Coordinates of C-alpha atoms in Angstrom, one line a residue:
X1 CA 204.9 131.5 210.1
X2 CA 202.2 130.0 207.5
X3 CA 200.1 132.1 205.8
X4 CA 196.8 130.5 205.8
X5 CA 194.1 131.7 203.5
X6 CA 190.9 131.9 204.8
X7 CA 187.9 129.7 203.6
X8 CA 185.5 131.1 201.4
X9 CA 182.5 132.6 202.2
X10 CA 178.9 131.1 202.0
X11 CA 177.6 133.3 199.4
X12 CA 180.2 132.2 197.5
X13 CA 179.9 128.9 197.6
X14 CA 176.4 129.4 196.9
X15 CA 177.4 131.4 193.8
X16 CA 179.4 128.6 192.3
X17 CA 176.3 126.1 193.0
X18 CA 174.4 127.5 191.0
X19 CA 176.6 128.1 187.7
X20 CA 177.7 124.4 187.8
X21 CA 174.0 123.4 188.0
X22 CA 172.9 126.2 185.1
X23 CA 176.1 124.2 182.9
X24 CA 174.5 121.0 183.5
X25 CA 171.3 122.2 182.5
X26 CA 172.4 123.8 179.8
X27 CA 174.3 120.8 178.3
X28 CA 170.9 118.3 178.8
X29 CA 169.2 120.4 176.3
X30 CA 171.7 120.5 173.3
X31 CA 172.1 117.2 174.0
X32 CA 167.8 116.5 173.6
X33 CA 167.8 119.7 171.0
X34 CA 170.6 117.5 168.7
X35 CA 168.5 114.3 169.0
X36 CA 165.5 115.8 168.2
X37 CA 167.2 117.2 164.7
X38 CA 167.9 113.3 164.3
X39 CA 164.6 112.0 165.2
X40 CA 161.8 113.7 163.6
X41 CA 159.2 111.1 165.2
X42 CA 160.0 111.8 168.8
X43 CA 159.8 115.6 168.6
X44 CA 156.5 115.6 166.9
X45 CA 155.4 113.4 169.4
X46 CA 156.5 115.2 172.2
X47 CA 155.1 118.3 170.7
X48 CA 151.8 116.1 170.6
X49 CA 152.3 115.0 174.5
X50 CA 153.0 118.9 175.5
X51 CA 149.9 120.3 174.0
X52 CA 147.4 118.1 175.4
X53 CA 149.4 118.4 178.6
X54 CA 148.5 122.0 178.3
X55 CA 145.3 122.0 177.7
X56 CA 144.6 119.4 180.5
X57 CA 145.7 122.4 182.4
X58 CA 143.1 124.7 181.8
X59 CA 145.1 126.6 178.9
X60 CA 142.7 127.5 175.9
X61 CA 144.2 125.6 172.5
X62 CA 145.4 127.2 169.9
X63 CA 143.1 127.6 167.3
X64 CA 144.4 125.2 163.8
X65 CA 145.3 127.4 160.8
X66 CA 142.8 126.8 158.3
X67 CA 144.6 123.7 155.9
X68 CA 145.9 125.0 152.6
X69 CA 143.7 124.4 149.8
X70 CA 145.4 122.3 147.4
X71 CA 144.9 123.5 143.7
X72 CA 144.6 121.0 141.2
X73 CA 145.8 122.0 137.9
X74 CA 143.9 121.9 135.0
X75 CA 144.4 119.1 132.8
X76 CA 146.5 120.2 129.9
X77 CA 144.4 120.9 126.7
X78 CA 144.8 118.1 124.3
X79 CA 147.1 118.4 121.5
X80 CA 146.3 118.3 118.1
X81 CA 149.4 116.1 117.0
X82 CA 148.9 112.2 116.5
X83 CA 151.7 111.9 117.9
X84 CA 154.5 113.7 120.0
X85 CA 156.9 115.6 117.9
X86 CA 160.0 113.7 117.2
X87 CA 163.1 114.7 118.6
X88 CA 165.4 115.7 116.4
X89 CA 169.1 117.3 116.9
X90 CA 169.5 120.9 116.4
X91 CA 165.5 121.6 116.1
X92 CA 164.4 124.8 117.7
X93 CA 161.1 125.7 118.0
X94 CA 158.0 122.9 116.3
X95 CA 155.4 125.1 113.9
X96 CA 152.3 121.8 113.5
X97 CA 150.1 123.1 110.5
X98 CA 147.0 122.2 112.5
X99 CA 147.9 124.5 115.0
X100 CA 147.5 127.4 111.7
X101 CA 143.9 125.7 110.7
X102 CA 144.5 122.5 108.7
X103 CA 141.7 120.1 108.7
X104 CA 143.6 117.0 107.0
X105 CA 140.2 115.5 106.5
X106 CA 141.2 114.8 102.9
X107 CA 138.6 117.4 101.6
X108 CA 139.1 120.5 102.5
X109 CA 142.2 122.9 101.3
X110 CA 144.4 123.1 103.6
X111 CA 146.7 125.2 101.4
X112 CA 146.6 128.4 103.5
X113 CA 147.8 126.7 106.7
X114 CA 150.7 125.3 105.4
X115 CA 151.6 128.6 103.8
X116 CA 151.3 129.9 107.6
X117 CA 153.2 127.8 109.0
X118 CA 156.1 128.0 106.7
X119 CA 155.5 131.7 107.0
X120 CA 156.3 131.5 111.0
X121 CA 159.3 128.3 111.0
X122 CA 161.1 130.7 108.1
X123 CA 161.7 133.2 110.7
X124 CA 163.1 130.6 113.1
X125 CA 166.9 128.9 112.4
X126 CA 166.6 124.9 112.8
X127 CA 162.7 125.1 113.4
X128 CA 160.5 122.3 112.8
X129 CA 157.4 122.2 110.5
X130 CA 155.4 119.3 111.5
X131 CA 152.6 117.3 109.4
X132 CA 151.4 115.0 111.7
X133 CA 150.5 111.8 111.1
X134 CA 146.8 109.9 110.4
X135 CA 145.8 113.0 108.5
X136 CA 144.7 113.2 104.9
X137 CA 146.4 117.3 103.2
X138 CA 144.9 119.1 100.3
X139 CA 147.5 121.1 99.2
X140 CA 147.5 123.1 96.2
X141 CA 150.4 124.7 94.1
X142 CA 152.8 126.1 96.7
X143 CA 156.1 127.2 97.0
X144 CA 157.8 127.7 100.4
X145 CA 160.9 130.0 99.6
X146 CA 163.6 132.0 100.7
X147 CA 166.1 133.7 100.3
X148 CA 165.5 135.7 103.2
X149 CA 164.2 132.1 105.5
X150 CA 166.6 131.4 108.5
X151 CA 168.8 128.6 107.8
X152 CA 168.1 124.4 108.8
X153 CA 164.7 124.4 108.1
X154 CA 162.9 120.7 108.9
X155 CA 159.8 119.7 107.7
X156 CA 158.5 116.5 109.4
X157 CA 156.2 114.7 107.1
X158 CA 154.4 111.8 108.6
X159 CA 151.1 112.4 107.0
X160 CA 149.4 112.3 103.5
X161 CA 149.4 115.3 101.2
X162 CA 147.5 114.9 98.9
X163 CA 146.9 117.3 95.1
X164 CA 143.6 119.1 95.2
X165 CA 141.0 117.9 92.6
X166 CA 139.8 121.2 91.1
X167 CA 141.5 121.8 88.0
X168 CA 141.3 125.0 88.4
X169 CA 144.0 125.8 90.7
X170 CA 146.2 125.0 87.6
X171 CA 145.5 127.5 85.6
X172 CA 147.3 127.2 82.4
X173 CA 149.9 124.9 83.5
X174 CA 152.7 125.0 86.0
X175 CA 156.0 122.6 86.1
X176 CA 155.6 122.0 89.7
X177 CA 153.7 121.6 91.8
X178 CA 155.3 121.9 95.8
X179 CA 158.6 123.7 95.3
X180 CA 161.2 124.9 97.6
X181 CA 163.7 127.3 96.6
X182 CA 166.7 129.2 97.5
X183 CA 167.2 127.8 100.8
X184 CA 170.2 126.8 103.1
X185 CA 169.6 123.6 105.0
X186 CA 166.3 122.0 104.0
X187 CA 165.3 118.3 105.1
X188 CA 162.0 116.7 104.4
X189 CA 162.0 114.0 106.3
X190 CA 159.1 111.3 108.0
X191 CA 157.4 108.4 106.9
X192 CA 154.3 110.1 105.2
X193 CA 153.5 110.1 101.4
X194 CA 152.8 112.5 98.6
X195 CA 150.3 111.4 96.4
X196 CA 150.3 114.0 93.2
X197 CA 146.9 111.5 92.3
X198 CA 148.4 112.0 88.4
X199 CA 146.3 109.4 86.7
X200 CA 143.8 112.1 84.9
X201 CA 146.7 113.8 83.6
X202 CA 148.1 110.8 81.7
X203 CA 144.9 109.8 80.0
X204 CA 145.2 112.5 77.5
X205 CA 149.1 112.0 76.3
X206 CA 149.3 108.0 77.4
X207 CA 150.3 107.3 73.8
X208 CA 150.7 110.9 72.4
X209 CA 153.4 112.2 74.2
X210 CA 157.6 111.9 73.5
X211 CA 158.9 108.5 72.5
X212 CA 162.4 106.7 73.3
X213 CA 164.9 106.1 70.8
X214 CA 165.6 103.0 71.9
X215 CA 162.4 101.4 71.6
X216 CA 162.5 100.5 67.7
X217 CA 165.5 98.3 68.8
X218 CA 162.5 96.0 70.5
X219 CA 161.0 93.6 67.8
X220 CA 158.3 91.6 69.1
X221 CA 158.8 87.9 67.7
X222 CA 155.1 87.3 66.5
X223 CA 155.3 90.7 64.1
X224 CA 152.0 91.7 64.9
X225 CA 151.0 95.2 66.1
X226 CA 148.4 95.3 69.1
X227 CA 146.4 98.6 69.7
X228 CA 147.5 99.7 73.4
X229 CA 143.6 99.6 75.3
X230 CA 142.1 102.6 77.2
X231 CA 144.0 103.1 81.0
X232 CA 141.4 103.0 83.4
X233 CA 141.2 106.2 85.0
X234 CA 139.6 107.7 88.0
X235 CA 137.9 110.7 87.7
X236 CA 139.3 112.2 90.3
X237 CA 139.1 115.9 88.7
X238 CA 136.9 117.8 87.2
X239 CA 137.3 120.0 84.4
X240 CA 139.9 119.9 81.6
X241 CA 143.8 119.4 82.6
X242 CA 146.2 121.9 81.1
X243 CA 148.7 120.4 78.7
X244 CA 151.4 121.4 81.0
X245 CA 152.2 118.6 83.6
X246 CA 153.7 119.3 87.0
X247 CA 156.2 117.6 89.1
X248 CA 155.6 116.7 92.5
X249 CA 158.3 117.6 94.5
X250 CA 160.8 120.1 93.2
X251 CA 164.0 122.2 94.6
X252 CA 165.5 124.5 93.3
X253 CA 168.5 127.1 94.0
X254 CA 168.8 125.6 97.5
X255 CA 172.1 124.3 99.4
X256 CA 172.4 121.2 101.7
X257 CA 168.8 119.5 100.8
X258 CA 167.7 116.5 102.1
X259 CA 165.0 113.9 101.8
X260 CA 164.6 111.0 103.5
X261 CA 161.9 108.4 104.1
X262 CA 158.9 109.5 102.8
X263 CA 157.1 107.9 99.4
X264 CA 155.9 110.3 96.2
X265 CA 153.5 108.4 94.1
X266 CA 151.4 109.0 91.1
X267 CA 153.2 112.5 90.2
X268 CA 151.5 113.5 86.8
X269 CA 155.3 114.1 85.6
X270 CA 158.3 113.8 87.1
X271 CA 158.1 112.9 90.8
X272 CA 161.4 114.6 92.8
X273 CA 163.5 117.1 90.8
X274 CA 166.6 118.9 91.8
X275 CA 168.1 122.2 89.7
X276 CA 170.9 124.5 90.4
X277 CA 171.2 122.9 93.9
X278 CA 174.7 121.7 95.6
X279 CA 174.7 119.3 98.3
X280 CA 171.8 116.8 98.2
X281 CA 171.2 113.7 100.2
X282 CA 168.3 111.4 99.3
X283 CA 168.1 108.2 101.1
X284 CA 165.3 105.3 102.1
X285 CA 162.6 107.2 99.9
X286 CA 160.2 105.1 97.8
X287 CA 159.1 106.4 94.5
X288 CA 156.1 105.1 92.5
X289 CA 153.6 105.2 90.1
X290 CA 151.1 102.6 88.6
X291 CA 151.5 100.8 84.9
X292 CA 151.5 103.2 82.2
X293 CA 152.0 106.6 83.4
X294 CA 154.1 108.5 81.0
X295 CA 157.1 110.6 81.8
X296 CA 157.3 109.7 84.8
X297 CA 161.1 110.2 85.9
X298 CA 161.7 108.8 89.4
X299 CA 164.3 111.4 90.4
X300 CA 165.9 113.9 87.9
X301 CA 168.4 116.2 88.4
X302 CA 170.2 119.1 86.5
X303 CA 172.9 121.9 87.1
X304 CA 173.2 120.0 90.5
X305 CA 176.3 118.9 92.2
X306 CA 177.8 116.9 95.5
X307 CA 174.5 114.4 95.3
X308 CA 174.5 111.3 97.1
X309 CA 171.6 108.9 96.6
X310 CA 171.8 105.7 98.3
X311 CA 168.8 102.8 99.4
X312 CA 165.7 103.8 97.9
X313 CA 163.3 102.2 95.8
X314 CA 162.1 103.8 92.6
X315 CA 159.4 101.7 90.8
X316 CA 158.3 104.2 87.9
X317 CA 155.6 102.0 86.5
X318 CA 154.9 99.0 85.6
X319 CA 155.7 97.0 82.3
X320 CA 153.8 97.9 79.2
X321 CA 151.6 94.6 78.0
X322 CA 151.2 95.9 74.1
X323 CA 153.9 94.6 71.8
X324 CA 154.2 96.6 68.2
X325 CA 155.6 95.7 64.8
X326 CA 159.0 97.7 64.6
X327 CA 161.3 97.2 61.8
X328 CA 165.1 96.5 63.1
X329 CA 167.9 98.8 61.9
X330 CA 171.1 97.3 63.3
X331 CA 173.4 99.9 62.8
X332 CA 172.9 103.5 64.5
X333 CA 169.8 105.4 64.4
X334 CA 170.0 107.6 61.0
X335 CA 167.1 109.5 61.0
X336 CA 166.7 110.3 57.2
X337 CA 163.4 107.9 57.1
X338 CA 160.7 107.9 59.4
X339 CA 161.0 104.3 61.8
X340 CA 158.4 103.3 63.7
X341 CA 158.7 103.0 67.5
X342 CA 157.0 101.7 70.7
X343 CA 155.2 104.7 72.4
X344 CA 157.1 105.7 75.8
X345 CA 154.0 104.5 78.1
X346 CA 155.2 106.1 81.4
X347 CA 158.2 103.4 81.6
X348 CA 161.0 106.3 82.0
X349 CA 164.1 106.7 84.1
X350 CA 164.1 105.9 87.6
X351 CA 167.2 108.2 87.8
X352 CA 167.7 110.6 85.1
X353 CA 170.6 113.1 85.3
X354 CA 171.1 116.2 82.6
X355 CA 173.2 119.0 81.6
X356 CA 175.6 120.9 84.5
X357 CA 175.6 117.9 86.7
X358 CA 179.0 116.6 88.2
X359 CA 180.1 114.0 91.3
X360 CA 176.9 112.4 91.6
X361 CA 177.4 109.0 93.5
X362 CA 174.2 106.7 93.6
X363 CA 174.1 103.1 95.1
X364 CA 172.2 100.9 96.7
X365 CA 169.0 101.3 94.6
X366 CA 166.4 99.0 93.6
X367 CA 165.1 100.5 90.2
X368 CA 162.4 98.9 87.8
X369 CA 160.2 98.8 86.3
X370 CA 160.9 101.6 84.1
X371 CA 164.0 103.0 81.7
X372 CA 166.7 102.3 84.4
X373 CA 169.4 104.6 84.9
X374 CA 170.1 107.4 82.3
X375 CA 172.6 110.0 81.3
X376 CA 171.0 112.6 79.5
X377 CA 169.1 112.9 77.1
X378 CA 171.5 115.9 76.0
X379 CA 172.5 118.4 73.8
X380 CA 168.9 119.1 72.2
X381 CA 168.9 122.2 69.9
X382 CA 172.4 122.2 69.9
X383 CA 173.1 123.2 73.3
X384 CA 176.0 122.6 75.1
X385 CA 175.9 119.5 77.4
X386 CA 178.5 119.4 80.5
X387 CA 178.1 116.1 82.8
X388 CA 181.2 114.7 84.9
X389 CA 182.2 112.4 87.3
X390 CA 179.4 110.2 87.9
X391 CA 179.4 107.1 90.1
X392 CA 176.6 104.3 89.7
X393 CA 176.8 101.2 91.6
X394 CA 175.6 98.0 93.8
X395 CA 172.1 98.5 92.1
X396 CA 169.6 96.0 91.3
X397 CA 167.6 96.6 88.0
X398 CA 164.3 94.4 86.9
X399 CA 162.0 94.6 84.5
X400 CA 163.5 97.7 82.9
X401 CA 163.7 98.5 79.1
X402 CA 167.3 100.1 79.6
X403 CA 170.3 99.3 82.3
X404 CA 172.5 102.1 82.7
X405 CA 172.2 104.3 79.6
X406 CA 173.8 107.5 78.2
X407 CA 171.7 109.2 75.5
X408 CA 172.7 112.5 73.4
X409 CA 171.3 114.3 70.8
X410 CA 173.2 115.1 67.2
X411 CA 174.0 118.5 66.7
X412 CA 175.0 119.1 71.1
X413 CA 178.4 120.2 72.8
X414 CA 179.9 119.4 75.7
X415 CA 181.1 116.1 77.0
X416 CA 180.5 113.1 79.3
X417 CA 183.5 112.4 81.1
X418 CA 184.5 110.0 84.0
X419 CA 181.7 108.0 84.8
X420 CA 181.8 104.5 86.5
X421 CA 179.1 101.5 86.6
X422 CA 179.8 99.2 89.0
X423 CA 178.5 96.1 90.4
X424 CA 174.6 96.3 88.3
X425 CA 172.5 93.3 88.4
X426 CA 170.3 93.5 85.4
X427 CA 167.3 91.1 85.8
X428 CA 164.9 90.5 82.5
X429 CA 166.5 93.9 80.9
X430 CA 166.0 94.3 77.4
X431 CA 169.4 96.7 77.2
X432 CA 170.9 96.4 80.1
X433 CA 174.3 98.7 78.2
X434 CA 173.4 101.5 76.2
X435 CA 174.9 104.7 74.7
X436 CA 172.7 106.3 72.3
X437 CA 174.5 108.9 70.3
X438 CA 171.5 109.2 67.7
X439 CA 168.7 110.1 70.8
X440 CA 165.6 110.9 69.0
X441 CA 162.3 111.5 71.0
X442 CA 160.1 111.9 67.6
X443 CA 159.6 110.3 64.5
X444 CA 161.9 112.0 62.4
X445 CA 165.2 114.4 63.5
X446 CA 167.8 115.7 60.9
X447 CA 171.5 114.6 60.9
X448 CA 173.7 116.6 62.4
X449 CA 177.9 116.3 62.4
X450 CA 178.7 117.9 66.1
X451 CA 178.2 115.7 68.9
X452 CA 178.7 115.7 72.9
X453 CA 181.9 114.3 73.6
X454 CA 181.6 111.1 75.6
X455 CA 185.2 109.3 77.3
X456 CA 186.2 107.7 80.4
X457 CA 183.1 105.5 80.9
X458 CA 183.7 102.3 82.8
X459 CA 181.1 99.4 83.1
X460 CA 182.2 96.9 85.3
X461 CA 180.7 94.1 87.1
X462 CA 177.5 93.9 85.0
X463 CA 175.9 91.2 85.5
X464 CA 172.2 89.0 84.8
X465 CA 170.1 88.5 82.5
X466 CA 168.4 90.5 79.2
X467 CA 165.8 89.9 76.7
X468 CA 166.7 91.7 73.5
X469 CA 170.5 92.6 73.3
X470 CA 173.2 92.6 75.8
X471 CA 175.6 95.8 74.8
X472 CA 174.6 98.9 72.2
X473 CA 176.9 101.3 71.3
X474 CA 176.0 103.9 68.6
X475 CA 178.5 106.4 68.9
X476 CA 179.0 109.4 67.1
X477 CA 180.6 109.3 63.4
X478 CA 182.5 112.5 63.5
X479 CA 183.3 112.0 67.4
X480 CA 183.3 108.2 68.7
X481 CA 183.5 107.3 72.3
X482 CA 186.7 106.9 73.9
X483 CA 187.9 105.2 77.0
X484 CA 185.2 103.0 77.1
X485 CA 186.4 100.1 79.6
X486 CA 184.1 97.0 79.5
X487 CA 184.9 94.6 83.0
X488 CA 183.6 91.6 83.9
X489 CA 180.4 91.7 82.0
X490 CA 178.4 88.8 82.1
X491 CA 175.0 88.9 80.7
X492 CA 172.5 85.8 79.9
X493 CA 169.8 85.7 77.6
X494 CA 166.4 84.9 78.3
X495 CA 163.9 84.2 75.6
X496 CA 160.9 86.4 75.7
X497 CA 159.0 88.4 73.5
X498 CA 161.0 89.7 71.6
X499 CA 163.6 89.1 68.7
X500 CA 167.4 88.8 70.4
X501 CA 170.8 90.6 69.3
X502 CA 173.9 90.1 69.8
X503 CA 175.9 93.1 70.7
X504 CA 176.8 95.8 68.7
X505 CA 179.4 98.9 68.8
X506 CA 179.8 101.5 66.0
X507 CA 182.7 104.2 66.6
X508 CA 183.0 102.6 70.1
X509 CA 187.1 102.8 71.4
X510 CA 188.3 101.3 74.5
X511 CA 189.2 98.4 76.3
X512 CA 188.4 94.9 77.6
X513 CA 189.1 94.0 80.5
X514 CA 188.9 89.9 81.1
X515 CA 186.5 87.4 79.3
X516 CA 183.0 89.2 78.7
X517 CA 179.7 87.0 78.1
X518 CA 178.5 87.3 75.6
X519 CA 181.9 88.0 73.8
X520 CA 182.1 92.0 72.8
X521 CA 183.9 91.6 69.9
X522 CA 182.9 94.9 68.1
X523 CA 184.4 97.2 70.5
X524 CA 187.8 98.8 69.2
X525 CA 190.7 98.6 71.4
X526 CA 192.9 101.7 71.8
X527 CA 192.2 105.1 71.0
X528 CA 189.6 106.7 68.3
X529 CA 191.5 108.6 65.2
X530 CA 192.1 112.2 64.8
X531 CA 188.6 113.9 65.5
X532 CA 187.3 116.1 63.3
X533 CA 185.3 118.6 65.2
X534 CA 187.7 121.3 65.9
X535 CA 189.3 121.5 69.5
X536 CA 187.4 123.1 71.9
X537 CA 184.2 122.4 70.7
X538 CA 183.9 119.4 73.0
X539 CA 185.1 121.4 76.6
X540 CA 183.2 122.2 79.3

């Protein structure tokens, strides 16, 4: 028998109608809700079609939200820098000097606002002390010091600063006159200039101040003695100058120092000294002053060590016009008679390096006019002298009364030891090779038997042209020079002024090294006898 199963009712069929058409429904609007996500146009115009539909149909509209009122910012207040602040590696925070109340209209001190913004950057490891550009500073004596200053200090100099005109703010002297001391990680860097406006200072000592030993070697060939004429000089202060001349720019007790770019003119003394620093960098700086500004060093250093100096132009004055009747002594400078000598007229060292300084590598300099480079002078008043391992090379000298040149008092201790010229083109030099055991800076100094110990020096690759003698060597009697090495060493003469020499060595042991032009015949090859100064005296 089959067990048939009835059919279902109608309200059940009905039932199931209606769920399958609730599932259709339900699928046609995901599907138009997932298009809509896709098509941003259609719905918004839909959404436009379905509210005028609405209101077609009686149904009040929705009234707009008010439209939001769009705030325009104010525009930002305009800077005081020339120029954005440059962007520089490990800088943290920017400290502008205007922003502290410079003017840098050229006239009014601006003094205090540099001292405030150094005040605020010292605070601040690796900030950034800007001098903007297109802007004249008066700046008087200042120092910006430590110890207690944060480390990696920058100051961006792209401006002028200039030194103030009232002589008053000298008082009785000072030796420098912007200073920074005792820091760790300074840099001065930025193409601006300062100007230390130094020609009122040298009007009083042009020809009254220290002369160079090595100027009565310089005999002029017509023997006739002209008076040097008045300098020109602007009065750009008032007031009498002390006696006491300042350097420019000076550091001092500081570690990792810096200076790159920027140009120092017209220092009344010395234009960029280090002491008692240890790691310095100087690099694509120019140095200068105009003709006949005296002691003018370009860059001087002392008790520093681990200095590199490298493509930089240092142009210390110009050549002096006035020749002078000198009488010639062709042997060393014994100063038991008074010998007259060309004043020093501002043509000094472009590099000078003194007592305590030790692996100094410079190269890549254009130097001249001016004294050249120099060693010294040291061992004045008998002190003792200790300078070592000193690299000079791939520099171009012109115009200069001395190439590379050590200088040393009688009566000093200490030695010279392992220094190296190398690759020095001399151009119009009147000594383009010097050591000056004798150094005198007056007209009369007493003999003395102790002497700074000089050895190890190498000259090598000299090259060019000079004007009054080639090579002079006036070492010390009771303690000549040894391991002097003479390499490659051409050097042509060129007629002048001046009365011409050939070269000359007293006390001078060593070595040469391949033909030498002119022949160097005086040096003495091998080793100095026994010295006579008793051992020790001669350590460092």
């Amino acid at each position: 028998m089959k067990n048939l199963t009835p059919p279902p009712p109608l309200k059940s069929l009905t039932f199931i109608l209606f769920i399958t058409l609730l599932v259709l429904l339900l699928s046609f609007e995901t599907c138009h809700a997932r298009h809509s996500r896709h098509g941003t146009s259609f719905s918004v115009s839909l959404y436009k079609k379905k509210g005028k539909h609405n209101h077609q149909n009686g149904s009040k509209p929705k009234p707009k939200p008010p439209s939001p009122k769009v705030i325009v910012p104010p525009p930002p207040p305009k800077s005081k820098h020339n120029s954005p602040p440059p962007h520089i590696e490990g800088v943290s925070k920017t400290f502008n000097v205007l922003d502290y109340g410079a003017k840098g209209n050229g006239i009014a001190d601006d003094t205090k606002a540099f001292q405030a913004a150094w005040a605020s950057a010292c605070k601040v490891a690796g900030s950034l002390i800007i001098v903007p550009d297109k802007s004249v500073f008066v700046v008087g004596p200042i120092s910006f010091s430590g110890p207690y200053c944060q480390a990696n200090i920058f100051f961006q100099l792209d401006g002028t600063i200039i030194a103030p005109s009232d002589t008053k703010v000298w008082g009785n002297g000072l030796l420098q006159w912007l200073q920074f001391t005792k820091l760790v990680g300074i840099t001065i860097q930025g193409n601006g200039t300062i100007d230390g406006r130094g020609s009122p200072w040298w009007q009083d000592t042009v020809y009254g101040d220290s002369i160079d030993s090595e100027t009565q070697l310089i005999v002029p060939l017509n023997k006739t003695v002209n008076q040097n004429p008045p300098m020109s000089v602007r009065r750009d202060l008032s007031g009498k100058l002390p006696s006491t001349k300042p350097t420019a720019l000076r550091f001092y007790g500081s570690t990792n120092v810096t200076v790159t770019g920027i140009t120092i003119q017209q220092s009344p003394q010395c234009h960029l000294k280090f002491d008692n620093c240890v790691g310095v960098v100087v690099h694509d700086i120019n140095i200068s002053s105009p003709g006949d500004s005296p002691n003018t060093d370009g860059i001087h250093l002392q008790n520093t060590r681990d200095v590199l100096i490298h493509h930089s132009t240092l142009a210390c004055d110009k050549k002096a016009e006035a020749d002078h009747n000198l009488n010639f002594f062709p042997g060393p400078v014994r100063n038991d008679s008074w010998h007259p000598r060309l004043p020093d007229n501002a043509r000094d060292d472009c590099i000078s390096i003194q007592t305590g300084c030790s692996n100094v590598f410079i190269h890549n300099i254009d130097c001249g006019p001016g004294h050249g480079i120099s060693i010294g002078s040291l061992g004045r008043y008998s002190t003792r002298a200790c300078v070592s391992n000193i690299t000079v090379k791939d520099v171009t000298m012109h115009n200069t009364m001395t190439g590379v040149r050590i200088k040393t008092w009688q009566g000093g201790m200490g030695s010279v030891e392992g220094v190296i010229f190398s690759n020095i083109q001399v151009l119009e030099v009147q000594l383009p090779i010097v050591i000056d055991q004798y150094y005198c800076d007056k007209t009369k100094c007493l003999n003395k038997t102790s002497a700074v110990a000089l050895s190890g020096i190498s000259y090598e690759k000299i090259h060019g042209t000079y004007t009054v003698k080639p090579v002079h060597f006036a070492c010390s009697d009771s303690l000549p020079c040894a391991g002097v090495t003479l390499n490659s060493i051409q050097l042509k003469p060129k007629q002048e002024r001046y009365h011409m020499y050939d070269p000359f060595c007293w006390k001078t042991f060593g070595q040469l090294l391949g033909p030498a032009l002119p022949p160097i015949n005086c040096l003495q090859l091998g080793k100095p006898p026994k010295k006579i100064i008793p051992t020790g005296h001669e350590t460092c």
